[in-house]
Coordinates of C-alpha atoms in Angstrom, one line a residue:
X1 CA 31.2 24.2 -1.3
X2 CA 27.9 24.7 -3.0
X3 CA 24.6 25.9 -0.9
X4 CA 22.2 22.7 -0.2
X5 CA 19.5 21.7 -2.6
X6 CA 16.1 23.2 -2.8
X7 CA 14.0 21.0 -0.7
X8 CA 16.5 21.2 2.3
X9 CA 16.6 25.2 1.3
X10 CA 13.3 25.5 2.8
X11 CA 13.8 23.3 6.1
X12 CA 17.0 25.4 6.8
X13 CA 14.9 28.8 6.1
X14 CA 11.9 27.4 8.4
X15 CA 14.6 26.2 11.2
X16 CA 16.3 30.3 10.6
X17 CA 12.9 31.2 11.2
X18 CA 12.7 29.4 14.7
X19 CA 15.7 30.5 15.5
X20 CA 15.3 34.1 14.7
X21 CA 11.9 33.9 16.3
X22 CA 13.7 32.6 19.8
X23 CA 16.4 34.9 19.5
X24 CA 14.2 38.0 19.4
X25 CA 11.9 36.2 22.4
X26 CA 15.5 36.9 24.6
X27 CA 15.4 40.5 24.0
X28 CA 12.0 41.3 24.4
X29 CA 12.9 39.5 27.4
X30 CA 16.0 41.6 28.2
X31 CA 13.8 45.0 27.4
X32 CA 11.5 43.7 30.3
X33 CA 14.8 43.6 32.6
X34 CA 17.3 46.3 31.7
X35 CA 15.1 49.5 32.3
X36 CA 13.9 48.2 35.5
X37 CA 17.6 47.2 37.2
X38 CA 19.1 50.5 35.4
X39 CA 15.8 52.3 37.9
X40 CA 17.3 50.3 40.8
X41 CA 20.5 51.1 40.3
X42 CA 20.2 54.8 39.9
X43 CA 19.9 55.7 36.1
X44 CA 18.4 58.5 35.6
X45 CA 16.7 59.1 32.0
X46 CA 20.2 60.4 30.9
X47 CA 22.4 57.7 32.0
X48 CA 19.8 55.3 30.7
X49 CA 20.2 57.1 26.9
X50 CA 24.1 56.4 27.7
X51 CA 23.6 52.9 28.2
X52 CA 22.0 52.7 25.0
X53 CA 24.0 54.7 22.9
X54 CA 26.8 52.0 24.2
X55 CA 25.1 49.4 22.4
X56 CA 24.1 51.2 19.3
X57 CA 28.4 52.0 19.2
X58 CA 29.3 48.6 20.4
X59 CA 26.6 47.2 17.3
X60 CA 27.4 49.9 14.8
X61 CA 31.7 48.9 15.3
X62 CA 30.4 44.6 14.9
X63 CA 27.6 44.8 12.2
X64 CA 30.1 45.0 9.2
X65 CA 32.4 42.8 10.7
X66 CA 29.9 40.3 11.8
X67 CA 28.3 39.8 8.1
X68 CA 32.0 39.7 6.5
X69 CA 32.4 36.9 9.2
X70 CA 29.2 35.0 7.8
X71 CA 30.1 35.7 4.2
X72 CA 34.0 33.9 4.9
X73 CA 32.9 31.0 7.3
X74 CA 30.0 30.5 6.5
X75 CA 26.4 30.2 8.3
X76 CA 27.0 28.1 10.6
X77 CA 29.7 29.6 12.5
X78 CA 28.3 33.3 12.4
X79 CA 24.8 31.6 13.9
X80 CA 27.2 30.2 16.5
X81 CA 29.5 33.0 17.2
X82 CA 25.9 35.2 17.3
X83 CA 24.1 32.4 20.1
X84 CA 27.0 32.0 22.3
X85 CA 27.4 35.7 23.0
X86 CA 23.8 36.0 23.5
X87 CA 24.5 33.2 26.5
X88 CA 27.5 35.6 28.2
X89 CA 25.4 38.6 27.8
X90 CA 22.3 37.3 29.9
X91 CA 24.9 35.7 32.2
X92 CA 26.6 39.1 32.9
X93 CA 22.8 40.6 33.1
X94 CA 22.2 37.9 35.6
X95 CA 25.2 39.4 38.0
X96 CA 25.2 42.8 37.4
X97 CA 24.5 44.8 40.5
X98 CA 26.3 48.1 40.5
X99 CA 26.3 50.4 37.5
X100 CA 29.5 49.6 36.0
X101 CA 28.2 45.8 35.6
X102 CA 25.4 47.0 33.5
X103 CA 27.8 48.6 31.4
X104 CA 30.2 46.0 30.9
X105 CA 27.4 43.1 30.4
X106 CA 26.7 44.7 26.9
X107 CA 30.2 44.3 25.3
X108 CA 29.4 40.9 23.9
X109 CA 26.5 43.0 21.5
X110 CA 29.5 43.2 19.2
X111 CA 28.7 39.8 17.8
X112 CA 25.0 39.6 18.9
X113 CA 24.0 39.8 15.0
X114 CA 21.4 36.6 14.9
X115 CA 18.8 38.7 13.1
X116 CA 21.2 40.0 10.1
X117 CA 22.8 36.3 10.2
X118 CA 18.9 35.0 9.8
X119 CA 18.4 37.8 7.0
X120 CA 21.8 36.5 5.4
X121 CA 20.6 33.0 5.6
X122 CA 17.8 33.7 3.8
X123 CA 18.9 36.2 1.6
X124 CA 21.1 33.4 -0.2
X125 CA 18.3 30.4 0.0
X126 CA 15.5 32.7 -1.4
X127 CA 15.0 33.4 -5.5
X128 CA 15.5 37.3 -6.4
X129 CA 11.9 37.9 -7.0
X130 CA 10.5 36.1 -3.5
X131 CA 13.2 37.7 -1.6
X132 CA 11.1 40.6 -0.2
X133 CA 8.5 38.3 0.9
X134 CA 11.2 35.9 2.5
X135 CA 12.5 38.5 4.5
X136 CA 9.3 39.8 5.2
X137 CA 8.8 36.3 6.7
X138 CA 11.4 36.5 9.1
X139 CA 9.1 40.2 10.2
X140 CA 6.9 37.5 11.2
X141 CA 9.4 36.1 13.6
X142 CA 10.2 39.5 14.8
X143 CA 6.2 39.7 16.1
X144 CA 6.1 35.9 17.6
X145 CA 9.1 37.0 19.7
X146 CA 7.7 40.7 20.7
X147 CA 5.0 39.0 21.8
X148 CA 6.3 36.1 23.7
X149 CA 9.3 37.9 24.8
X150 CA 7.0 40.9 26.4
X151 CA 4.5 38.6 27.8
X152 CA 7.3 36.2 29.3
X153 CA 9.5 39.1 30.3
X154 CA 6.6 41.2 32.0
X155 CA 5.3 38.0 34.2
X156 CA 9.3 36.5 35.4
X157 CA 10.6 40.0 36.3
X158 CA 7.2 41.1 38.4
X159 CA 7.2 37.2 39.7
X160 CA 10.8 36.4 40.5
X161 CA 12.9 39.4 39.3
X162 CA 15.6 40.3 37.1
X163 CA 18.5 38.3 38.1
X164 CA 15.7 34.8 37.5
X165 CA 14.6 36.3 34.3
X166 CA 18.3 36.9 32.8
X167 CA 19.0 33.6 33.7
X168 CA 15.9 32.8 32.1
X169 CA 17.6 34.3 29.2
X170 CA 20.5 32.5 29.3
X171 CA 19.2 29.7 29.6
X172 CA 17.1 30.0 26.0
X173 CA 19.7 31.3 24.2
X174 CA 21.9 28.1 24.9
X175 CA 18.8 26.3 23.3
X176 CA 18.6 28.5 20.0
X177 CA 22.8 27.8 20.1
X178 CA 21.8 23.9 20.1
X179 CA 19.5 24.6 16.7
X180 CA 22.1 26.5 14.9
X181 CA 25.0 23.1 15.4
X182 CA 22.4 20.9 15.3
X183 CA 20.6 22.3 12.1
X184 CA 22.4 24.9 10.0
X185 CA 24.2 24.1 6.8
X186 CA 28.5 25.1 7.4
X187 CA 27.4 27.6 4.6
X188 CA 24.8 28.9 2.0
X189 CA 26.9 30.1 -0.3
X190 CA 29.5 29.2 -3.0
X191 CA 32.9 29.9 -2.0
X192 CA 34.3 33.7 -1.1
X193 CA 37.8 34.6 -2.6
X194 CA 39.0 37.0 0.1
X195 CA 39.7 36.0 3.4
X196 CA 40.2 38.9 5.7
X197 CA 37.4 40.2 8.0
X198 CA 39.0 43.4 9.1
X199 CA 39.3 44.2 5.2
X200 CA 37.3 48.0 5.1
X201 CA 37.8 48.4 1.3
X202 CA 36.0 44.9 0.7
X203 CA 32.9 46.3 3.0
X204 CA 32.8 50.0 1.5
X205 CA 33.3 48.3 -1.8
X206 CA 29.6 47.6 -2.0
X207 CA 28.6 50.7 -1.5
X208 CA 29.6 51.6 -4.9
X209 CA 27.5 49.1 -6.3
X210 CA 25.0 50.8 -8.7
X211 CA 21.8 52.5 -6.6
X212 CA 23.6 51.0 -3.4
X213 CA 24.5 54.6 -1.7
X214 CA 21.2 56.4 -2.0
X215 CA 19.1 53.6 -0.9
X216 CA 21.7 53.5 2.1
X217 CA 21.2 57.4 2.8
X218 CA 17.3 57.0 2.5
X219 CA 17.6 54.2 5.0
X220 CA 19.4 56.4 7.5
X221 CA 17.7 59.8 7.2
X222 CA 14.2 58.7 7.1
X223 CA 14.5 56.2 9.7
X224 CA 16.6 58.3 12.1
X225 CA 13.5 60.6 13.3
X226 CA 11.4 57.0 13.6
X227 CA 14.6 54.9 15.3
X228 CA 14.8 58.1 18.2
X229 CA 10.9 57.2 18.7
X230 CA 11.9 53.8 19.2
X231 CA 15.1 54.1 21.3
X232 CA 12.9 56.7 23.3
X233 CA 10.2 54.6 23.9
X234 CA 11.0 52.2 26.7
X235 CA 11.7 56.0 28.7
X236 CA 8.3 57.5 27.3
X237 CA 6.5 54.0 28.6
X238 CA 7.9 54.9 32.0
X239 CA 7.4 58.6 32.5
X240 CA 5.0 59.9 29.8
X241 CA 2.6 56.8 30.2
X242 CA 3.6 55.7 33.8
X243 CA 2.8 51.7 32.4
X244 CA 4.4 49.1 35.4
X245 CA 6.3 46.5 34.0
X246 CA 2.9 44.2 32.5
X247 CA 1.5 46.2 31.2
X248 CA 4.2 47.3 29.5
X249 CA 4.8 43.9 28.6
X250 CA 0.7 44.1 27.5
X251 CA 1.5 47.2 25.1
X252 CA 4.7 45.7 23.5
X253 CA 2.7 42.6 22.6
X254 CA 0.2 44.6 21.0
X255 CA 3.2 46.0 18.9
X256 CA 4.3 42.7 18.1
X257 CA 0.5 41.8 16.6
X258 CA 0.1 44.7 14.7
X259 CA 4.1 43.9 13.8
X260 CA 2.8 40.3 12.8
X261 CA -0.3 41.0 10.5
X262 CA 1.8 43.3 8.4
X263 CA 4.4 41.6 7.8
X264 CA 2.6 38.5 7.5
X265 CA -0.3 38.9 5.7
X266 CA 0.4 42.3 4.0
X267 CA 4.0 43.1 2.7
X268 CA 4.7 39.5 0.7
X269 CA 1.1 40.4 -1.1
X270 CA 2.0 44.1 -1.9
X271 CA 5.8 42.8 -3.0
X272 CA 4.2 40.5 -5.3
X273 CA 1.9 43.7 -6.8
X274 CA 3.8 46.5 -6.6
X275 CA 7.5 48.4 -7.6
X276 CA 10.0 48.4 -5.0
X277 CA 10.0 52.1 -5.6
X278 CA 6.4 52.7 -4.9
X279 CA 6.7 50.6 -1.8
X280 CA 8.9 52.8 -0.2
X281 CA 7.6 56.1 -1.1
X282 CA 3.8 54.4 0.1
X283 CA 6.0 53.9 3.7
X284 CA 8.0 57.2 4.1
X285 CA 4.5 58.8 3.0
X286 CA 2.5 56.7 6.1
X287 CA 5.8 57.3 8.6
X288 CA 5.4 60.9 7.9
X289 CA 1.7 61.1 9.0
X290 CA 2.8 58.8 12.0
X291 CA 4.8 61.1 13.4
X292 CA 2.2 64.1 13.2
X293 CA 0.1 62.3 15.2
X294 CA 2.2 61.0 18.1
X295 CA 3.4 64.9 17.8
X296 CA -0.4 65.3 19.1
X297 CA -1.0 62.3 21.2
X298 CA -2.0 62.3 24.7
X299 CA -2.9 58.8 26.1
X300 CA -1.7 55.6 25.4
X301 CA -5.1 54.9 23.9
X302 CA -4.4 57.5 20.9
X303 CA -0.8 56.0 21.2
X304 CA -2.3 52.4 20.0
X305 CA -4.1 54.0 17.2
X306 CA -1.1 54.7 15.6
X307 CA 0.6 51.6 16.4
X308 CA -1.0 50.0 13.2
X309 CA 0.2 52.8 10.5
X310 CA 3.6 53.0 12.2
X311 CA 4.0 48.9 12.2
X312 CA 3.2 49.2 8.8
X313 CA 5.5 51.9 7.5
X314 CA 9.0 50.4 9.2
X315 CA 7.8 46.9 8.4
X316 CA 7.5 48.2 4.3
X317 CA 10.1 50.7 4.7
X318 CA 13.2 48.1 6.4
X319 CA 12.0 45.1 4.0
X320 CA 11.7 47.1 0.9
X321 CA 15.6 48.8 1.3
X322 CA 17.0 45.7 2.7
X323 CA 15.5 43.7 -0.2
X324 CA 16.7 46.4 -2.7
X325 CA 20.2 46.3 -0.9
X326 CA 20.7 42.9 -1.4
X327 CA 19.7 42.7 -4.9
X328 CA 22.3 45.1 -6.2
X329 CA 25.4 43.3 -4.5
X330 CA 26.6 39.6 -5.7
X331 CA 25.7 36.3 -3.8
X332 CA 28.6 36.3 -1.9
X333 CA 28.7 39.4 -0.4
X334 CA 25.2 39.2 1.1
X335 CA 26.1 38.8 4.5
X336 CA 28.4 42.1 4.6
X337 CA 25.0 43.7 3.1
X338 CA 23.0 42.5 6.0
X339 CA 26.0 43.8 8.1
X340 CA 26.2 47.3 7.1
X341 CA 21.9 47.3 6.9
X342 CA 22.3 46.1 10.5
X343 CA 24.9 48.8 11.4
X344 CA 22.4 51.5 10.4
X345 CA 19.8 50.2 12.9
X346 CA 22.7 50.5 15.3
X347 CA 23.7 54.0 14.2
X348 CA 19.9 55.3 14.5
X349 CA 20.7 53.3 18.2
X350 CA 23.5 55.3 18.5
X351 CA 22.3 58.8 18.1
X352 CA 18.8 58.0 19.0
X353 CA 19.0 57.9 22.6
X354 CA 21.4 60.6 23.2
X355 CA 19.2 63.2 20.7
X356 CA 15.7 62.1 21.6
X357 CA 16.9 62.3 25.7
X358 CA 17.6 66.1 24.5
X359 CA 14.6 66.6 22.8
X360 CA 12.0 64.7 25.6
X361 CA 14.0 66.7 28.4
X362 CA 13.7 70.3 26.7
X363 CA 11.2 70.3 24.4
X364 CA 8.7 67.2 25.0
X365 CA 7.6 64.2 23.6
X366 CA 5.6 66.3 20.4
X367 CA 9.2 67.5 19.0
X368 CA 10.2 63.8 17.9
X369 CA 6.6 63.7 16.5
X370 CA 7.1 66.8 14.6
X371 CA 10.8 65.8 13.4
X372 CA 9.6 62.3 11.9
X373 CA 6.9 64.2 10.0
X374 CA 9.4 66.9 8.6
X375 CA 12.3 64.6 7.5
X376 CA 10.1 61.7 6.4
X377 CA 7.9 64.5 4.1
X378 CA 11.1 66.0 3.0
X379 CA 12.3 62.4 1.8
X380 CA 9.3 61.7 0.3
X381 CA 9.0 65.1 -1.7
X382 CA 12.7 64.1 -3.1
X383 CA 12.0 60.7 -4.4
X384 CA 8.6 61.3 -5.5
X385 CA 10.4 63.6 -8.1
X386 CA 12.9 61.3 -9.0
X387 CA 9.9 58.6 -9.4
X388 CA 8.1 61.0 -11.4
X389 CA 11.5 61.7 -13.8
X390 CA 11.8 58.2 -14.3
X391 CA 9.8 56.9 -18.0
X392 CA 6.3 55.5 -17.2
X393 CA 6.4 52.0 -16.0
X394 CA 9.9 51.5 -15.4
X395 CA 10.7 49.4 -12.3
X396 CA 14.2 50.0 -10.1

C-alpha cells in the first residue's frame, strides 16, 4: 500500500490539522473541568499531583505502544482508536462524582495519542527539509485549541457546570472521530514487515539509531524542570494567583496566542535559516533565563511577561528534537518515534506533579524557577562545547 499522492498529501495534512486543532480544543476543555470537580470533591494539592501523575504513567505505558499501532495499521485506525477513547473519557468525566470516579475516568489516556498520531501523519506526508516547519504547523493547532478550548471551557463550566461541559466534550470528540473515517487515508506509509505491537526490541531498536539517544536525553533533562512548571501550573493558577475559573480560562488563551505567533510565524522561518543545532541551543539558552525570572515573579502581570520567551523556547525546543528524532529513524518507523517523543511528555507528567507538589509545598514557587535555570544552563554549557568541537559550518 503506497501513501497517497502529493496533492491529496496536503488535504489529508490540512484535515490532520483540523483534527488536531479540535482534539486539543477537548482538553483545554477538560483542564477547565478536572481541577474544579477534583476541589469539589476533596483534592487537596497533593491528591491533585496523584491524579496527574496517573496520567503521565497511564500515557508514559501507551505512547510507545500507541505509535507501534499507527506504524502496523496504519493512520486511520490509530486516529480512530485515539478519538473513540477521547469519547469514553469525557463520558466517564461526565459521571464521576466521588473520588474514585475521577480516577478511573482517566484509564482510557492509554490510547488518547491524537497529537503524536497527527505528528505521525505528517511526519510521513512532509519532505525532510519542510518537516520542522510541518510540525511546527500543527504548534499552530496546539494555540487555536488553547485558545478555544480555555475560552469554551471557562464560560460552560461557570454557566452550566462540569458534568454539561464533559458532555460538551464528548460530544466534540465524536465529531473529530467522524473526520478521521470520513477523511484519513487507511495509511501513509509503505508497508511495515513486523507485526507485533507489544515487540520492546522493535521500539528500543531506534534508539540506537545514530544521534537518536542523546537528543532523547536532552529532550528529557532540559524539559523536565519546564514540564514540572507546566504540570504545576493549573495548582499555582489556583493558589499562588487565586484566578476563578475565566479568568483562568482568559490567561490560558493568552498562552495559546503567544503559543500561536511562535509557532506560526516564527519557527518554519528560523528552520528555513538556521542549523537544527543552533535552534536548540538558541531555546535551552531562552528556557534558562525563563526560569530565572518566574524564580522572581510576583503577579500574574510579571507572569505574562514571560509567557512570550517561555512560548517560544518549548515551541523551538519540542519541534526542533522531534524534527531531529524523526529524521534519524526510517519512514516506517515514524510513528513509534512520535510514540516514544510522546512518552517523554508523559514521563515529565509523571514526575512533574509529584516533584513540583514537593517543591511548591516546602520551598515555594521560586525553587522550580531556580531549577529550570540551573539544568537548562547546565545543558546548554554541554552542547555549546560539543557545537563548538564540531568543524565550522557543519550542520547535524
Amino acid at each position: 500500500v503506497l501513501p497517497p499522492p502529493s496533492a491529496p498529501r496536503t488535504k489529508t495534512i490540512y484535515i490532520v490539522y483540523v483534527i488536531a486543532a479540535l482534539d486539543i480544543t477537548w482538553m483545554f476543555l477538560q483542564f477547565s473541568v478536572t481541577p474544579y470537580l477534583a476541589k469539589k470533591l476533596g483534592f487537596n494539592t497533593l491528591w491533585f499531583g496523584y491524579l496527574q501523575t496517573t496520567v503521565g504513567v497511564i500515557q508514559l505505558c501507551g505512547g510507545p505502544m500507541f505509535g507501534r499501532f499507527g506504524d502496523i495499521f496504519g493512520a486511520r485506525a490509530a486516529l480512530s482508536l485515539a478519538c473513540s477513547s477521547t469519547v469514553v473519557f469525557f463520558l466517564l468525566l461526565a459521571i464521576a462524582e466521588n473520588p474514585a470516579m475521577l480516577f478511573i475516568h482517566k484509564l482510557p489516556t492509554i490510547f488518547m495519542h491524537v497529537v503524536p498520531a497527527c505528528q505521525m501523519v505528517v511526519a510521513d506526508l512532509s519532505a525532510p527539509e519542510k518537516r520542522a516547519d510541518a510540525l511546527s504547523k500543527l504548534g499552530l493547532c496546539f494555540g487555536v485549541g488553547m485558545i478555544a478550548g480555555s475560552t469554551l471551557g471557562g464560560h460552560l463550566n461557570t454557566r452550566f457546570g462540569e458534568t454539561f461541559t464533559a458532555g460538551f466534550g464528548a460530544v466534540g470528540s465524536t465529531f473529530s472521530l467522524l473526520l478521521v473515517l470520513k477523511f484519513i487515508p487507511k495509511t501513509t506509509k509503505s508497508q511495515n514487515k513486523s507485526k507485533s505491537i507489544f515487540n520492546v526490541g522493535e521500539i528500543t531498536r531506534l534508539l540506537k539509531f545514530p544521534g537518536v539517544k542523546r537528543t532523547f536525553l536532552v529532550k528529557i533533562v532540559a524539559g523536565l524542570p519546564s514540564g514540572i512548571f507546566q504540570v504545576m501550573f493549573s495548582i499555582i493558577a489556583l493558589d499562588f494567583f487565586k484566578l476563578k475559573p475565566e479568568q483562568n480560562g482568559y490567561l490560558m488563551a493568552y498562552f495559546g496566542i503567544a503559543s500561536m505567533v511562535v509557532q506560526g510565524g516564527v519557527v518554519g522561518r528560523l528552520t528555513a535559516r538556521y542549523s537544527e543545532s543552533s535552534l536548540l541551543l538558541l531555546s535551552i539558552g531562552v528556557s534558562s533565563f525563563v526560569g530565572l525570572a518566574q524564580a522572581y515573579m510576583q503577579d500574574v502581570f510579571q507572569f505574562c511577561l514571560t509567557v512570550v520567551p517561555m512560548m517560544f523556547s518549548l515551541s523551538v525546543f519540542n519541534v526542533i528534537t522531534d524534527s531531529m528524532l524523526t529524521k534519524s529513524v526510517p519512514p516506517s518507523d515514524t510513528g513509534t518515534m512520535m510514540g516514544l517523543c510522546a512518552s517523554v511528555q508523559s514521563l515529565l507528567r509523571t514526575v512533574g506533579p509529584t516533584v513540583g507538589g514537593f517543591m511548591y509545598v516546602n520551598y515555594g514557587i521560586s525553587s522550580i524557577g531556580l531549577l529550570q535555570f540551573v539544568v537548562n544552563i547546565a545543558v546548554f554549557v554541554h552542547l555549546l562545547q560539543r557545537h563548538l568541537r564540531k568543524t565550522p559550518g557543519h550542520q547535524e
